[in-house]
Every structure is written in C-alpha cells, then in structure tokens.
Short mmCIF file of C-alpha atoms in Angstrom, two decimals:
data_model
loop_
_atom_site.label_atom_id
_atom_site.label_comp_id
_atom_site.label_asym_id
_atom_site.label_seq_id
_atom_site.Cartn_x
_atom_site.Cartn_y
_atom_site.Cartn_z
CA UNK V 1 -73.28 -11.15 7.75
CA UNK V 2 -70.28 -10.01 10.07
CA UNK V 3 -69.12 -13.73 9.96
CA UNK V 4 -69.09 -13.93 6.14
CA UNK V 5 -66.89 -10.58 6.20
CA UNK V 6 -64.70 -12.06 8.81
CA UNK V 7 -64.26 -15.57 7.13
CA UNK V 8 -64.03 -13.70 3.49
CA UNK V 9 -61.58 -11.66 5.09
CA UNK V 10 -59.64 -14.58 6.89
CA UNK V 11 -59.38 -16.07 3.13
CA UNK V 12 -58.18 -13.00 1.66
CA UNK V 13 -55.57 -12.95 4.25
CA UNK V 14 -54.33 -16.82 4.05
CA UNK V 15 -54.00 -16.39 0.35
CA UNK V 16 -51.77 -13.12 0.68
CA UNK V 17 -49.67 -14.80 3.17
CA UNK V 18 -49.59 -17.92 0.99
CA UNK V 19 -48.03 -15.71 -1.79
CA UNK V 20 -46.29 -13.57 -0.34
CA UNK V 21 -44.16 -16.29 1.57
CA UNK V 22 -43.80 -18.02 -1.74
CA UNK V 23 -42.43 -14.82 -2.80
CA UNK V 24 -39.90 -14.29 0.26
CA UNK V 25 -38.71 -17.80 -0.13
CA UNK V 26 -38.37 -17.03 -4.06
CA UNK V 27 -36.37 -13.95 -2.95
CA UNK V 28 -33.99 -15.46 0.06
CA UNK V 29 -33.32 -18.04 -2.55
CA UNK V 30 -32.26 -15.63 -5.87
CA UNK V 31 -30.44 -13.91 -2.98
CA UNK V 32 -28.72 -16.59 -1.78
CA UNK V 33 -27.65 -17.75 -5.33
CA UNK V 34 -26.58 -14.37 -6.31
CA UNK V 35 -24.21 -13.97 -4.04
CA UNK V 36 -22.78 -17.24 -5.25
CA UNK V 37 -22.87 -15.89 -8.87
CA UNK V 38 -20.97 -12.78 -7.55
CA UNK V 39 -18.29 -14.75 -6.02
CA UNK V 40 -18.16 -17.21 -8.81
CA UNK V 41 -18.03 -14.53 -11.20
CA UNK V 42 -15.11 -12.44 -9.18
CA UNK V 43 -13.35 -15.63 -9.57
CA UNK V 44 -14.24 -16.44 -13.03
CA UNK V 45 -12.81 -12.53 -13.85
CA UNK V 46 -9.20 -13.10 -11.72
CA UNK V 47 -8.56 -16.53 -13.59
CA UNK V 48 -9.03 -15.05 -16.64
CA UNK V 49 -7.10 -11.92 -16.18
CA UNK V 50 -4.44 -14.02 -14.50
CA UNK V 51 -3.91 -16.07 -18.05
CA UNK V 52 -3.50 -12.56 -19.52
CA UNK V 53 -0.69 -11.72 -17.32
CA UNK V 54 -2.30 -8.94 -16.19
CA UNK V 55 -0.70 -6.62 -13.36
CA UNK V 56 -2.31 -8.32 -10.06
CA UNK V 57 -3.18 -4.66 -9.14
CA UNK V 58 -6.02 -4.53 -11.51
CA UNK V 59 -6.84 -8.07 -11.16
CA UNK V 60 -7.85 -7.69 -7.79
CA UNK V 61 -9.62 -3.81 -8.21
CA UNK V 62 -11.52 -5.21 -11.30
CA UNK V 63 -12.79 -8.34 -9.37
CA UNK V 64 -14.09 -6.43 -6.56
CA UNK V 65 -15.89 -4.21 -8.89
CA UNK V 66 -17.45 -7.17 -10.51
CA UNK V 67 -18.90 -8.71 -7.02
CA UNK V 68 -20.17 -4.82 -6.08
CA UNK V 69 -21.68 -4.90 -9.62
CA UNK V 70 -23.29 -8.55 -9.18
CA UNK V 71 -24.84 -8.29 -6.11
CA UNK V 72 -26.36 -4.52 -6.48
CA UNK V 73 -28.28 -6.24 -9.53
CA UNK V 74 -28.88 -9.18 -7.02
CA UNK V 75 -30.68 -6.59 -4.65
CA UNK V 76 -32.56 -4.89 -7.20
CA UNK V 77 -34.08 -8.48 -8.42
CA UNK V 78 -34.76 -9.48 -5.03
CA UNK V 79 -36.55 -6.34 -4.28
CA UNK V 80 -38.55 -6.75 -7.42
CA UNK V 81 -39.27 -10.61 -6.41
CA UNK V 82 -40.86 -9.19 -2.65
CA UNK V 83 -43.55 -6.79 -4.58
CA UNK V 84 -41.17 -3.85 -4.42
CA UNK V 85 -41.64 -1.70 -7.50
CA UNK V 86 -37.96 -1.52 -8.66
CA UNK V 87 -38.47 0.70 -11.79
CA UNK V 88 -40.40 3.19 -8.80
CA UNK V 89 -37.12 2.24 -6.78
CA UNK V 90 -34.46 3.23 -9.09
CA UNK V 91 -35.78 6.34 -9.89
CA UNK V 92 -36.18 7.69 -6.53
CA UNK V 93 -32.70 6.85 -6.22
CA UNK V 94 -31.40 8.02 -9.07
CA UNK V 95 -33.82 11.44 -8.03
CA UNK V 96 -31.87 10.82 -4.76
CA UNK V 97 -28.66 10.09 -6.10
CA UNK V 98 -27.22 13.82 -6.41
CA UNK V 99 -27.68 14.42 -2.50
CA UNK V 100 -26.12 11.30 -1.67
CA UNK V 101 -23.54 12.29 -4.06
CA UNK V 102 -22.86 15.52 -2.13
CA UNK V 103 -22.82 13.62 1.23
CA UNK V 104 -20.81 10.96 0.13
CA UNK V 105 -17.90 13.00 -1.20
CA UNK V 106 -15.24 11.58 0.49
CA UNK V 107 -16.32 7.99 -0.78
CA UNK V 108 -17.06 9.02 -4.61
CA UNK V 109 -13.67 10.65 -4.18
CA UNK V 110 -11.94 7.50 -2.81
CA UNK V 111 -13.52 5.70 -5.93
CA UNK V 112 -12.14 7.82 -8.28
CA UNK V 113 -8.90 7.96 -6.83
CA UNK V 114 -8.75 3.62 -6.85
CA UNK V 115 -9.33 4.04 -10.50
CA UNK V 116 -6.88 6.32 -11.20
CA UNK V 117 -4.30 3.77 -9.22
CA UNK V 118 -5.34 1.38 -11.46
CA UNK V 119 -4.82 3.30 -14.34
CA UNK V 120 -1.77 5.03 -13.84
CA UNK V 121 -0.44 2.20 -11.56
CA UNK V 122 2.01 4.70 -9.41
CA UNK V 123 2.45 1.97 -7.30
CA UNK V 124 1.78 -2.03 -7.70
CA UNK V 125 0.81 -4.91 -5.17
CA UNK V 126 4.19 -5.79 -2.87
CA UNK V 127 5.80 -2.60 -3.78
CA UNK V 128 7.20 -0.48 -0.70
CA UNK V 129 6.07 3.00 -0.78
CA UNK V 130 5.56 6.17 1.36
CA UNK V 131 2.44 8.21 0.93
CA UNK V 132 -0.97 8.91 2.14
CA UNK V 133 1.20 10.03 5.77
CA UNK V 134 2.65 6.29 6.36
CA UNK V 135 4.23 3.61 4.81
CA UNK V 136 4.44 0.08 3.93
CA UNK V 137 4.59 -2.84 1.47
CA UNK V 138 0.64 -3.15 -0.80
CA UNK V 139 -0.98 -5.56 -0.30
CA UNK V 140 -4.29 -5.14 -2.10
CA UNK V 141 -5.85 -1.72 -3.86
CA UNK V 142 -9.37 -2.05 -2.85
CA UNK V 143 -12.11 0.24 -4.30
CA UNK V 144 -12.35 2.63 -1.37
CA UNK V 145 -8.96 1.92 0.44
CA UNK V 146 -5.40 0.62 0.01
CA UNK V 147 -4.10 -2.30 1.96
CA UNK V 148 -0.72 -1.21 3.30
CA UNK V 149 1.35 -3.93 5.86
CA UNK V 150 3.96 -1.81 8.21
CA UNK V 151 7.85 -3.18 8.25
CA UNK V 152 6.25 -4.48 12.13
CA UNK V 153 3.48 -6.25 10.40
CA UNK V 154 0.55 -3.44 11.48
CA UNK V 155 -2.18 -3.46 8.72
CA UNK V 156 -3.21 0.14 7.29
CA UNK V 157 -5.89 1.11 5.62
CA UNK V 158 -5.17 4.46 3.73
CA UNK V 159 -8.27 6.04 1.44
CA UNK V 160 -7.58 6.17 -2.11
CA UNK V 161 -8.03 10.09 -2.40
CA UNK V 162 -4.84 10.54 0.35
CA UNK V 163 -2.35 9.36 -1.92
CA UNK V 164 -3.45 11.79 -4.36
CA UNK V 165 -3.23 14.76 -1.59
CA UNK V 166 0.38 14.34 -1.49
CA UNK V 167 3.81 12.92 -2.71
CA UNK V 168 4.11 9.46 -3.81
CA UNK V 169 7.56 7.39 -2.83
CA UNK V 170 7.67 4.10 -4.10
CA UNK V 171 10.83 2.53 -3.33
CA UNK V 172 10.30 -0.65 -5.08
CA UNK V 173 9.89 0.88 -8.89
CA UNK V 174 13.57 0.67 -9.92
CA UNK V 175 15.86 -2.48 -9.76
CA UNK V 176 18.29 -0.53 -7.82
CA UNK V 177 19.25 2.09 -5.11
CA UNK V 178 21.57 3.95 -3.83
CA UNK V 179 22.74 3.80 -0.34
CA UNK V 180 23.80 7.34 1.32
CA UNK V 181 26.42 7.19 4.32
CA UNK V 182 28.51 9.57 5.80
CA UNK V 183 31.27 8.60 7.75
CA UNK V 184 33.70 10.82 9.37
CA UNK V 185 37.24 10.63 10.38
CA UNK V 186 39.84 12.84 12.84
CA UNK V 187 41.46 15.94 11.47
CA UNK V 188 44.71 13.97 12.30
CA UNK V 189 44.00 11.68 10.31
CA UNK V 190 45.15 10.63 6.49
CA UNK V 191 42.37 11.13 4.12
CA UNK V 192 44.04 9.61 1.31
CA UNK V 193 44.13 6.48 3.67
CA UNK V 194 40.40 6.22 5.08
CA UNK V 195 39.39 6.83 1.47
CA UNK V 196 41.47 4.14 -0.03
CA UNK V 197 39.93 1.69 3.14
CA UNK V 198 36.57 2.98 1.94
CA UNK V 199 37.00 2.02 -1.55
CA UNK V 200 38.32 -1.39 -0.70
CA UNK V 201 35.94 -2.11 1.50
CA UNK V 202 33.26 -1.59 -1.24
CA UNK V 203 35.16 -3.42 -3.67
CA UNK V 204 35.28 -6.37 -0.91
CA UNK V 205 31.39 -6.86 -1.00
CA UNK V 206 29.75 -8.44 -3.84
CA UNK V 207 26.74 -6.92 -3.22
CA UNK V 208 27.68 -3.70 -4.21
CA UNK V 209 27.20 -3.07 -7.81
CA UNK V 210 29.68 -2.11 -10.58
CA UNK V 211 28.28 -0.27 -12.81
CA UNK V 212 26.73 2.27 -11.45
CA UNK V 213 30.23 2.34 -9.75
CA UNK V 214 30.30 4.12 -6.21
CA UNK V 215 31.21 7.20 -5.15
CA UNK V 216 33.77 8.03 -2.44
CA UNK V 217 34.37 11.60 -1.90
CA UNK V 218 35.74 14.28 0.33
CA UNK V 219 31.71 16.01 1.32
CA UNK V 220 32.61 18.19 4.17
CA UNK V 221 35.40 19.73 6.41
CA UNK V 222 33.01 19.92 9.73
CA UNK V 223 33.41 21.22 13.02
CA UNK V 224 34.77 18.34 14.32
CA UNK V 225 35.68 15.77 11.88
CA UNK V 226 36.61 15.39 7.95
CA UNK V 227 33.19 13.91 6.35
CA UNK V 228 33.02 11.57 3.22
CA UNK V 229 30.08 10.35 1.51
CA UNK V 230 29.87 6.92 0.50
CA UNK V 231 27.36 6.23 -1.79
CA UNK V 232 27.41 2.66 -3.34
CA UNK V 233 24.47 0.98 -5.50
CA UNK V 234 23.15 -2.20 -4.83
CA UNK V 235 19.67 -4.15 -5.72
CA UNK V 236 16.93 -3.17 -4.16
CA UNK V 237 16.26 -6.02 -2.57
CA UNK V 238 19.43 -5.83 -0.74
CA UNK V 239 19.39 -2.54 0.02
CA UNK V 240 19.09 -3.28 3.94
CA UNK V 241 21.01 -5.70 4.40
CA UNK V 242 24.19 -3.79 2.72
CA UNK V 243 23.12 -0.43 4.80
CA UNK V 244 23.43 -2.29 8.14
CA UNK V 245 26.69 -4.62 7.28
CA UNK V 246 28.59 -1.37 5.68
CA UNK V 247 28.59 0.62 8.59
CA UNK V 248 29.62 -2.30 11.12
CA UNK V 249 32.40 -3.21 8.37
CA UNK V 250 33.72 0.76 8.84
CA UNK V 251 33.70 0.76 12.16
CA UNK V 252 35.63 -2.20 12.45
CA UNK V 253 37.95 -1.60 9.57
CA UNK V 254 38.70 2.06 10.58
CA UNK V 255 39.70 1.02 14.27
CA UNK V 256 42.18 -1.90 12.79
CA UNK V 257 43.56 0.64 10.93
CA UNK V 258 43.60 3.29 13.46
CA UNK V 259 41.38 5.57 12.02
CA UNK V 260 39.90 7.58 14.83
CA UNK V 261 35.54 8.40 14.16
CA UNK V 262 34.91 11.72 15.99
CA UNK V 263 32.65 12.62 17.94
CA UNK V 264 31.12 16.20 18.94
CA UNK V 265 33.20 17.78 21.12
CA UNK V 266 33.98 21.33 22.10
CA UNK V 267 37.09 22.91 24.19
CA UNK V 268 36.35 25.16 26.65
CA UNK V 269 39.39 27.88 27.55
CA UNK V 270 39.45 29.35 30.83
CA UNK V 271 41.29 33.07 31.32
CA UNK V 272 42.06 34.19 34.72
CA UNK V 273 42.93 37.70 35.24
#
C-alpha cells in the first residue's frame, strides 16, 4: 500500500515538475522577448518623435518612460505565466502602495520634478546651466536624475527635485551675453585716453557685437586706481574665448601706450619726535 502512495506520489510530482518547467521556460522566454519589445518600442517612440522635431529633452524622458512602462507589464505577465496570482499581486501592492509612497518620497519627488523639466523645459539637452549646487552642460534628463558633464569632463548626477530647491542659471537660453570686466588705470593717468584705447580695442574685434553696442564707462574712483567697466556683447558661443583674449589685448595695449594698471598699495608715514 505504502508503495502505491509513494509511486502515486512520485507521479504527482513528475507531472508538476513537467508543468511547471514548461511554465518557467514559457516565462524566461515572454521575459526575454519583452525586454526586446521595451527596447524596440523606446526606439520606435524616439524615431517618431524625432520626425516631429520634437525638443530632444522630451524625446529622451518620454522613451525612458515607455521602457519602465513595457517591462513593469513584462513582469506582471511573467509572474502570471509562473502560477503567481497577479490580480492577488497587484492589489497587495496597490494596498501597499501608500507606505511605499511615504518611504519613497525622495524618488516620487524626483519623478515629479523630471516631469515638470519636461514640461516647463527651464533648461534643454547641451545647454550650460548652474543649479542643483553644481554646474555643467545636460546631457540627458532621466526620470529620477539629470545628466550634467563638468567643463573637466566629470559626470554628475543631480536629482530632479534639487533643481527645484533652488535658483536655476542657464547660460545657454539667449543667443547672447554680456561680458563684465573691470580694468583699472593710475590716478596719473588720462582717462579720456585709456577710454578711447578701450573703445578701439572693442571696435578692433569682430567678435564683439554692434548692436547691443558696448559700454565703456568711468565705474569707480578706488583707493588705488581709476576703474572702468567694459562691458561688450558677444554670442554666446564665444563668450570665452572673447573674455580671455580681451584682457591679454588690455594689458598689452595699455603698456604700449603707457598706461600704468595699479596695483594695491598703501604708504606708510613715519613721524619721529
């Protein structure tokens, strides 16, 4: 009698292994073809945002959403494939879902916030802003962090929700900029000189714009030297470049001319009695 049990139950046990690995390979292979679905779908969503000339920033955020989206319902199918009950499944989790919620603040937060990027677009991909507490050229708004590359090439990875716990700069949102310099000269001196040098040293570089035209002006009479502000416009792509070769060009120009740059000093007077 024992042996009957045993072989009935050695049956009973073949056959449930016999299914169930039918199932598991059913369910490694819906896995493994959903996650080519997501990726052929995330690709299938850029190409056709791309012919609608559609900012890259949302191209990329709405593709990544699409792949999440794909392979969660890959998961819950593959679950379902295994014996799990799913419909059981999803509404534990969705029973669960509020204390997650409440532990995963910080992440729900960061979600919103790479929305809200996308929506409002402060900033696009390749612009150069500062925010978050560093800055850098995007490269890619993902759904829980922004992509940021340093001027030294250093990859940072800022949460969404930081940029929207402080200022935004981006630097790359207008077609121009203005550069701000202060250069001082000796109280000896002729202003009406070093400001006509200025001026024709700014007129000299076709970089500098037009129209906005720059400003030279008298700022300051400081301790130790007679300040003006130069403050030319120039594309922002060459805003650099002009920052750097302006200041050498001064230097240079101010000691052909004799224009003397001061620096801090102070005169000390000693009284004997």
């Amino acid at each position: 009698m024992k042996n009957v049990n045993l072989e009935a139950l050695f049956i009973k046990l073949q056959e449930w292994l016999v299914t169930f690995g039918i199932q598991l390979i059913a369910a490694i292979i819906i896995l493994l073809i959903g996650i080519q679905v997501a990726k052929i779908s995330r690709k299938l969503v850029e190409k056709a945002l791309q012919k609608t000339r559609v900012d890259l920033t949302i191209i990329n955020f709405l593709s990544n959403v699409i792949y999440v989206t794909v392979l969660a319902l890959v998961t819950i199918v593959v679950l379902g494939q295994i014996g799990v009950k799913t419909a059981s499944l999803i509404a534990i989790l969705g029973s669960a879902g509020i204390a997650v919620g409440l532990a995963l603040q910080g992440s729900l937060s960061n979600i919103a916030s790479g929305i809200m990027l996308v929506i409002f677009r402060p900033f696009r991909v390749g612009d150069y802003i500062e925010g978050g507490g560093t800055a850098g050229i995007v490269k890619e708004i993902q759904i829980f962090n922004t992509i940021l590359t340093s001027p030294d090439n250093r990859r940072i990875f800022v949460p969404n929700s930081k940029f929207f716990e402080s200022s935004i700069t981006n630097y790359s949102a207008e077609a121009t900029r203005r550069i701000d310099l202060v250069f001082g000269i000796g109280y000896d001196d002729d202003i009406k000189q070093a400001k006509q040098l200025l001026l024709d040293i700014l007129a000299e570089d076709s970089r500098i714009l037009s129209d906005p035209s720059p400003t030279v002006g008298l700022l300051e009479l400081a301790d130790s030297s007679v300040n003006f502000a130069v403050r030319p416009w120039v594309k922002k792509e060459d805003y650099l470049d002009v920052l750097f070769s302006l200041q050498e060009t001064v230097k240079e120009r101010f000691d052909e001319a004799g224009i003397n740059i001061p620096f801090p000093q102070r005169d000390i007077h000693i009284h004997q009695s």
